[in-house]
XYZ file of C-alpha atoms in Angstrom:
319
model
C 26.828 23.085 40.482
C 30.459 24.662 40.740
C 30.260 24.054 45.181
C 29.742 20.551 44.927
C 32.657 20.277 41.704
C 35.295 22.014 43.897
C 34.008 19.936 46.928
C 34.413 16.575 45.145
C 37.649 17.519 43.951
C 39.176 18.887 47.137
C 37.849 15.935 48.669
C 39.559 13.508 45.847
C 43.127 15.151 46.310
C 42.638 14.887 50.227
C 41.783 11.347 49.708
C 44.740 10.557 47.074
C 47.643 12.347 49.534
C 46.344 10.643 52.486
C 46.550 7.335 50.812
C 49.898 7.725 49.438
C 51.275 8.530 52.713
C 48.995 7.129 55.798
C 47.378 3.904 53.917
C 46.961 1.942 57.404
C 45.818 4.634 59.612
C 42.717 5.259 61.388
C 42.750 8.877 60.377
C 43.294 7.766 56.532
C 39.736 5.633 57.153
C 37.894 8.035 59.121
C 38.784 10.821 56.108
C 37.020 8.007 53.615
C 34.432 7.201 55.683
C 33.528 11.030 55.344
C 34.385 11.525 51.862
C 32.076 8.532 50.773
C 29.120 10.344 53.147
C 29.560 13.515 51.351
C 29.769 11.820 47.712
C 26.856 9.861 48.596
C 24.880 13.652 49.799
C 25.948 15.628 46.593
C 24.371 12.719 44.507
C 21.436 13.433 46.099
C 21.915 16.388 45.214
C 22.372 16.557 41.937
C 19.879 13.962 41.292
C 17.074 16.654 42.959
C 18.486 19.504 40.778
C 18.213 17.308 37.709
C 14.617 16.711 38.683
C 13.793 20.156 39.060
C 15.527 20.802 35.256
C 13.234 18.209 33.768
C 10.807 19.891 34.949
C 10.969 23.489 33.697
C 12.362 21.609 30.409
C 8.347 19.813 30.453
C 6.923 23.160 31.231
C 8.373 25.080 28.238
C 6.864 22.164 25.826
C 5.595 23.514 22.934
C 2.005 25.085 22.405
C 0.592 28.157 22.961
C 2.543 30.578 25.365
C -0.834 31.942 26.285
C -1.523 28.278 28.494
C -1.846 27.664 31.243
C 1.477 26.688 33.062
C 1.817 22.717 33.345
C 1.079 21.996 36.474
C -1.920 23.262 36.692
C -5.165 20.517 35.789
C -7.557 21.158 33.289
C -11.087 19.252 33.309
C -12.227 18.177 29.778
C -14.671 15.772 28.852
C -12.656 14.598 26.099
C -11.393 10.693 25.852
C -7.668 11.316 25.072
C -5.076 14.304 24.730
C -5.834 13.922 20.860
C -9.118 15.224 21.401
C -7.605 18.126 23.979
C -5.244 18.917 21.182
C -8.224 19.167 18.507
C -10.056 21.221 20.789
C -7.495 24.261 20.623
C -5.838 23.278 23.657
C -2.172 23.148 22.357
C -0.261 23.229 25.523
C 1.780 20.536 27.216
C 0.609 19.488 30.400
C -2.251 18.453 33.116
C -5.399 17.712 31.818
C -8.418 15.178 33.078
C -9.546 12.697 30.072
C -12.591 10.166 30.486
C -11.573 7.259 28.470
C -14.641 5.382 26.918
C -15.587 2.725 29.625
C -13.772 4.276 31.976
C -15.661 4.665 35.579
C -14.346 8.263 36.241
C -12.135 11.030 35.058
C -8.439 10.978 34.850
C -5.435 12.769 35.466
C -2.826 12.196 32.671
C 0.427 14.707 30.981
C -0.962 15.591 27.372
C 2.467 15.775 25.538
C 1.929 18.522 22.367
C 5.009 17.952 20.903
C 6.072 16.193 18.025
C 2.682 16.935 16.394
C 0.945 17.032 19.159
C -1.890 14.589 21.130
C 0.383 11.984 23.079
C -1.068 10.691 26.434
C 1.712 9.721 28.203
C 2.091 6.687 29.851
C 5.207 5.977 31.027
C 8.508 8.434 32.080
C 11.699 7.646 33.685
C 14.229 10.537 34.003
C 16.204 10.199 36.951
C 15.183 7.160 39.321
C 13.953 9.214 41.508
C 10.537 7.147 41.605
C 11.427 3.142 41.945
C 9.382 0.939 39.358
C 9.713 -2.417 41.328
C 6.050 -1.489 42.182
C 2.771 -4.741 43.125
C 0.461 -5.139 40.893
C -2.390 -3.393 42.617
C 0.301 -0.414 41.773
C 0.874 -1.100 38.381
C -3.211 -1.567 38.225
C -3.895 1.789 39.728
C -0.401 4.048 38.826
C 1.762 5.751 40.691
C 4.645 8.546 40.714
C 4.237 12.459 39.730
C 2.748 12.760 36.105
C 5.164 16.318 35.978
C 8.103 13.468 35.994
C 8.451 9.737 37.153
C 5.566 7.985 36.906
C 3.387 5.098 35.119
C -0.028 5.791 34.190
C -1.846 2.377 35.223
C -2.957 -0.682 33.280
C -6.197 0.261 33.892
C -5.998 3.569 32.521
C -4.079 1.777 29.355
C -6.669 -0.817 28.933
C -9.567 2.107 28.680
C -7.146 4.359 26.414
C -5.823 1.676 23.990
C -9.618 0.042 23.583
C -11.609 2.704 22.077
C -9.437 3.134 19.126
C -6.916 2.099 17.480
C -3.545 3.671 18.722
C 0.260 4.444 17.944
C 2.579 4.393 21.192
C 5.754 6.158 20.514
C 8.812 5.200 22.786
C 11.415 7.958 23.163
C 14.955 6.923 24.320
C 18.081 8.838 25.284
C 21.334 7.455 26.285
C 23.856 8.915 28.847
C 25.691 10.625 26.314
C 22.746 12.754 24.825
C 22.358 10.042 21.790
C 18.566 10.184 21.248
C 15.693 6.965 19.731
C 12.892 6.587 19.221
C 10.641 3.609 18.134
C 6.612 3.616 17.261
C 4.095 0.699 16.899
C 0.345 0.859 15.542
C -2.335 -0.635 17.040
C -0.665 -1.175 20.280
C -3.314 -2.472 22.717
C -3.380 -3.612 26.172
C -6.116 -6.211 27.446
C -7.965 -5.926 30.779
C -7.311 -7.278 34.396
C -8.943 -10.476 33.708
C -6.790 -11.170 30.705
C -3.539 -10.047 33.067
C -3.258 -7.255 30.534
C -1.959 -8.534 27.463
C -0.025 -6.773 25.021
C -0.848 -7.034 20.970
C 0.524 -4.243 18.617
C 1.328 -3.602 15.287
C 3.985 -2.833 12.442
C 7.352 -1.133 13.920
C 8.915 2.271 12.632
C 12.003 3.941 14.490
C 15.671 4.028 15.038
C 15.910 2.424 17.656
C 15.339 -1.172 17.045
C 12.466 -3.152 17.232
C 12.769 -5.202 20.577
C 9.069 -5.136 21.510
C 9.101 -8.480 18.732
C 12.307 -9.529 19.743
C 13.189 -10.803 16.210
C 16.933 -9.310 15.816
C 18.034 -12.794 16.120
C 15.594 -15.683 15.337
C 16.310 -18.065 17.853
C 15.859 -15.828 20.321
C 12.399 -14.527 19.044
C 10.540 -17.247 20.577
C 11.945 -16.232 24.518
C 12.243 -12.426 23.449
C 9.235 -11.472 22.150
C 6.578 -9.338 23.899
C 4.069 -9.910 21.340
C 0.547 -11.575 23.174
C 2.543 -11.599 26.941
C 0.830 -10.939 29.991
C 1.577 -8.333 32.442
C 3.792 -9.360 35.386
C 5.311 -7.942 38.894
C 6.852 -8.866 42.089
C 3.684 -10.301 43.355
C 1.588 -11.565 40.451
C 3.903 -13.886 38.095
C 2.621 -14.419 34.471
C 5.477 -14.742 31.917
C 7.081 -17.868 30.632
C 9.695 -18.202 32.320
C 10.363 -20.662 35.388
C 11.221 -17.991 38.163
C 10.187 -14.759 38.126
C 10.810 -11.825 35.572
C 9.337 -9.153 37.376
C 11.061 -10.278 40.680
C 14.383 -10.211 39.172
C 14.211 -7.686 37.303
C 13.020 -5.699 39.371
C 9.915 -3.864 37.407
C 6.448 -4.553 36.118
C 6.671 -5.855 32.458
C 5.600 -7.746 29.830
C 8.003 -10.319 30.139
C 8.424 -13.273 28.157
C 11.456 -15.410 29.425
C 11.994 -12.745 30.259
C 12.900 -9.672 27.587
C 14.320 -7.820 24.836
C 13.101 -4.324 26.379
C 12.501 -3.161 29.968
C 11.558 0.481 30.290
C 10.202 -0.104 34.206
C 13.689 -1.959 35.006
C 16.358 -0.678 37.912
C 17.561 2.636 37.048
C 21.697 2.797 37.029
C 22.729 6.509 37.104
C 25.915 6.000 34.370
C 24.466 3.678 32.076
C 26.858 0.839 31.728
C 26.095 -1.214 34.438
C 26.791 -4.711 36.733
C 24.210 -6.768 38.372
C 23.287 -10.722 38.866
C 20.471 -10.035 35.704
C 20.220 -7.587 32.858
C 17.699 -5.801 35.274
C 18.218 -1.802 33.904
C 16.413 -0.131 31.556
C 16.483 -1.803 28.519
C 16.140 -1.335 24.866
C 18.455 -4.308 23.641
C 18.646 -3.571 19.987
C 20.032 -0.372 20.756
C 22.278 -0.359 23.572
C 22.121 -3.810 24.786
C 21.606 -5.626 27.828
C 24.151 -4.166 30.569
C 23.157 -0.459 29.715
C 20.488 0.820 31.601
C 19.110 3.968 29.736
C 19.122 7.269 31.090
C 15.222 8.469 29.833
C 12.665 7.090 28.027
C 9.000 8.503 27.569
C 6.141 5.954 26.336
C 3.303 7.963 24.917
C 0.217 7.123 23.000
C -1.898 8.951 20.190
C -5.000 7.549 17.609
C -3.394 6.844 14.437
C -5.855 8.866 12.688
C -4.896 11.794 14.636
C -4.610 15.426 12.857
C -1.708 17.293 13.671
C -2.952 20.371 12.085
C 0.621 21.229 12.131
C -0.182 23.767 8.955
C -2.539 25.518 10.714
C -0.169 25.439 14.253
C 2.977 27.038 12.234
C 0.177 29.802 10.623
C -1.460 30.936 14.073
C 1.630 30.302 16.751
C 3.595 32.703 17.459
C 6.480 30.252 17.761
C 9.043 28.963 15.464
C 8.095 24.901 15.316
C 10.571 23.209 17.350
C-alpha cells in the first residue's frame, strides 16, 4: 500500500506546480491525462487487494480450526447450513445443501458466526461483481460465493419454504460504523408468483426500511412488504417506469424503495446520480449514501446455537 501512497502524492504535487505555473499548456494536459490513467490503475488496485482481504477475513470465520479451509466444498445432504452447523460442522464456508423441493444440490457460504447456521444469500463488499443483473440471473445466481455474489431466487424460494426463517441484514458504512437489522418469517414466493416477499416482526439498529413506515405517508410507496421481484428486463413494481432499470439492481421495489442492497456500488459512500440508485438502507444513512458492505443471511428461527456447548469444546475464545 505505501508505492501507490507515495505515487499518488508525487503525482498530486506534480499536478498542483504544473498548474500554478503552465495552466494552458499542452505539457500541463498531457501530465493530467497521465495522472488520471494512473489514479484510475491504482484503484484497481486497491479495489483487488481489498478483495483479496475480505477474503482471508471470511476464511478465519469462526469454528473449529481443525476445518477444512473455506474454499474448499463439502457435500451434505442436509437442507440448510443450520442443519450443517447441528451436525458438528462448525466452520465457515463451502458446503452443498438440498433444500426441500429443490431439484438438485447446491452450492451456498454457511456463515458460523454470530451463533452460527446462516445461509447466505446476498454479499456486496467491494463492487467488484455488478448487480444490474436479468432476471434469468437473478433466477439462477451469480458472482463468487467466497465474496460478491447473490444466491438466486430460486434457491431463496426452496430455502425460505420449508420453514419458517430469520434473515439477518448486516450493514457497514465507510467509516467502519456497523448495523444490523433481522426479520422472522421472511419468505420469498416462486417464479410464477414473480417472487414475492412477506416477512415478519423487525429487530435491529439499523432501521426498519424493509416496511418503509419511518414516515407514514411514505409507507404506502416505500414498503417492500407483498412486492414482487423486479430487474432490467422483467418489470413488476408499482411504479410507472422502471425500478430495477433505474436503479440499476434486482429488487423488490415498490415505487420504488426504502432499501436497495443490489443497487450501484459508489466506492466513498456519499454519492451523486440522476436516482438514489446506491446501496441503500434509508433509515440509516439515507438515500445519497451508498453503503460500503452488507451481508443478507438466513437461519430457522428455531435454530440451536449450542453456543454453551461451542465455548466448552472450542478451543477458541468466542468472538
Amino acid at each position: 500500500m505505501r508505492g501507490p501512497t507515495v505515487a499518488s502524492l508525487t503525482g498530486l504535487i506534480v499536478l498542483a506546480a504544473c498548474t500554478h505555473f503552465l495552466k494552458a499548456s499542452d505539457s500541463c494536459s498531457g501530465e493530467l491525462a497521465r495522472l488520471q490513467e494512473q489514479e484510475l490503475l491504482l484503484k484497481r488496485q486497491l479495489q483487488k487487494q481489498e478483495l483479496l482481504l475480505r477474503r482471508l477475513q471470511l476464511m478465519n470465520q469462526p469454528g473449529d480450526v481443525n476445518d477444512a479451509r473455506s474454499d474448499q466444498v463439502r457435500d451434505t445432504q442436509h437442507a440448510d447450513c443450520s442443519q450443517v452447523y447441528s451436525s458438528g460442522l462448525k466452520s465457515s464456508g463451502l458446503y452443498r445443501i438440498k433444500p426441500s423441493g429443490s431439484p438438485s444440490a447446491v452450492k451456498v457460504y454457511c456463515d458460523m458466526s454470530e451463533g452460527g447456521g446462516w445461509t447466505v444469500l446476498q454479499r456486496r463488499i467491494n463492487g467488484a461483481e455488478t448487480f444490474n443483473r436479468s432476471w434469468t440471473e437473478y433466477k439462477d445466481g451469480f458472482g463468487e460465493l467466497n465474496a460478491e455474489f447473490w444466491l438466486g431466487n430460486d434457491n431463496l424460494h426452496f430455502l425460505t419454504t420449508q420453514g419458517n426463517y430469520t434473515v439477518k441484514i448486516n450493514l457497514e458504512d465507510f467509516d467502519g460504523h456497523q448495523r444490523y437489522a433481522e426479520y422472522k418469517n421472511f419468505q420469498v414466493a416462486n417464479e410464477k408468483d414473480h417472487y414475492r416477499l412477506t416477512f415478519g416482526a423487525y429487530v435491529g439498529t439499523a432501521g426498519d426500511a424493509l416496511i418503509g413506515s419511518y414516515q407514514v405517508p411514505e409507507s404506502k410507496w416505500a414498503s417492500h412488504q407483498g412486492m414482487k421481484f423486479s430487474t432490467y428486463d422483467q418489470d413488476n413494481d408499482n411504479y410507472r417506469g422502471n425500478c430495477a432499470q433505474e436503479d440499476k439492481g434486482g429488487w423488490w421495489f415498490n415505487k420504488c424503495h426504502s432499501a436497495n442492497l443490489n443497487g450501484m456500488y459508489y466506492p466513498n459512500g456519499h454519492y451523486s446520480a440522476s436516482t438514489d440508485d446506491g446501496v441503500i438502507w434509508y433509515p440509516w444513512r439515507g438515500w445519497w449514501y451508498s453503503l460500503k458492505t452488507s451481508t443478507m443471511k438466513l437461519r430457522p428461527v428455531e435454530h440451536n446455537t449450542g453456543l454453551t456447548d461451542q465455548v466448552t469444546v472450542s478451543p477458541r475464545a468466542p468472538s
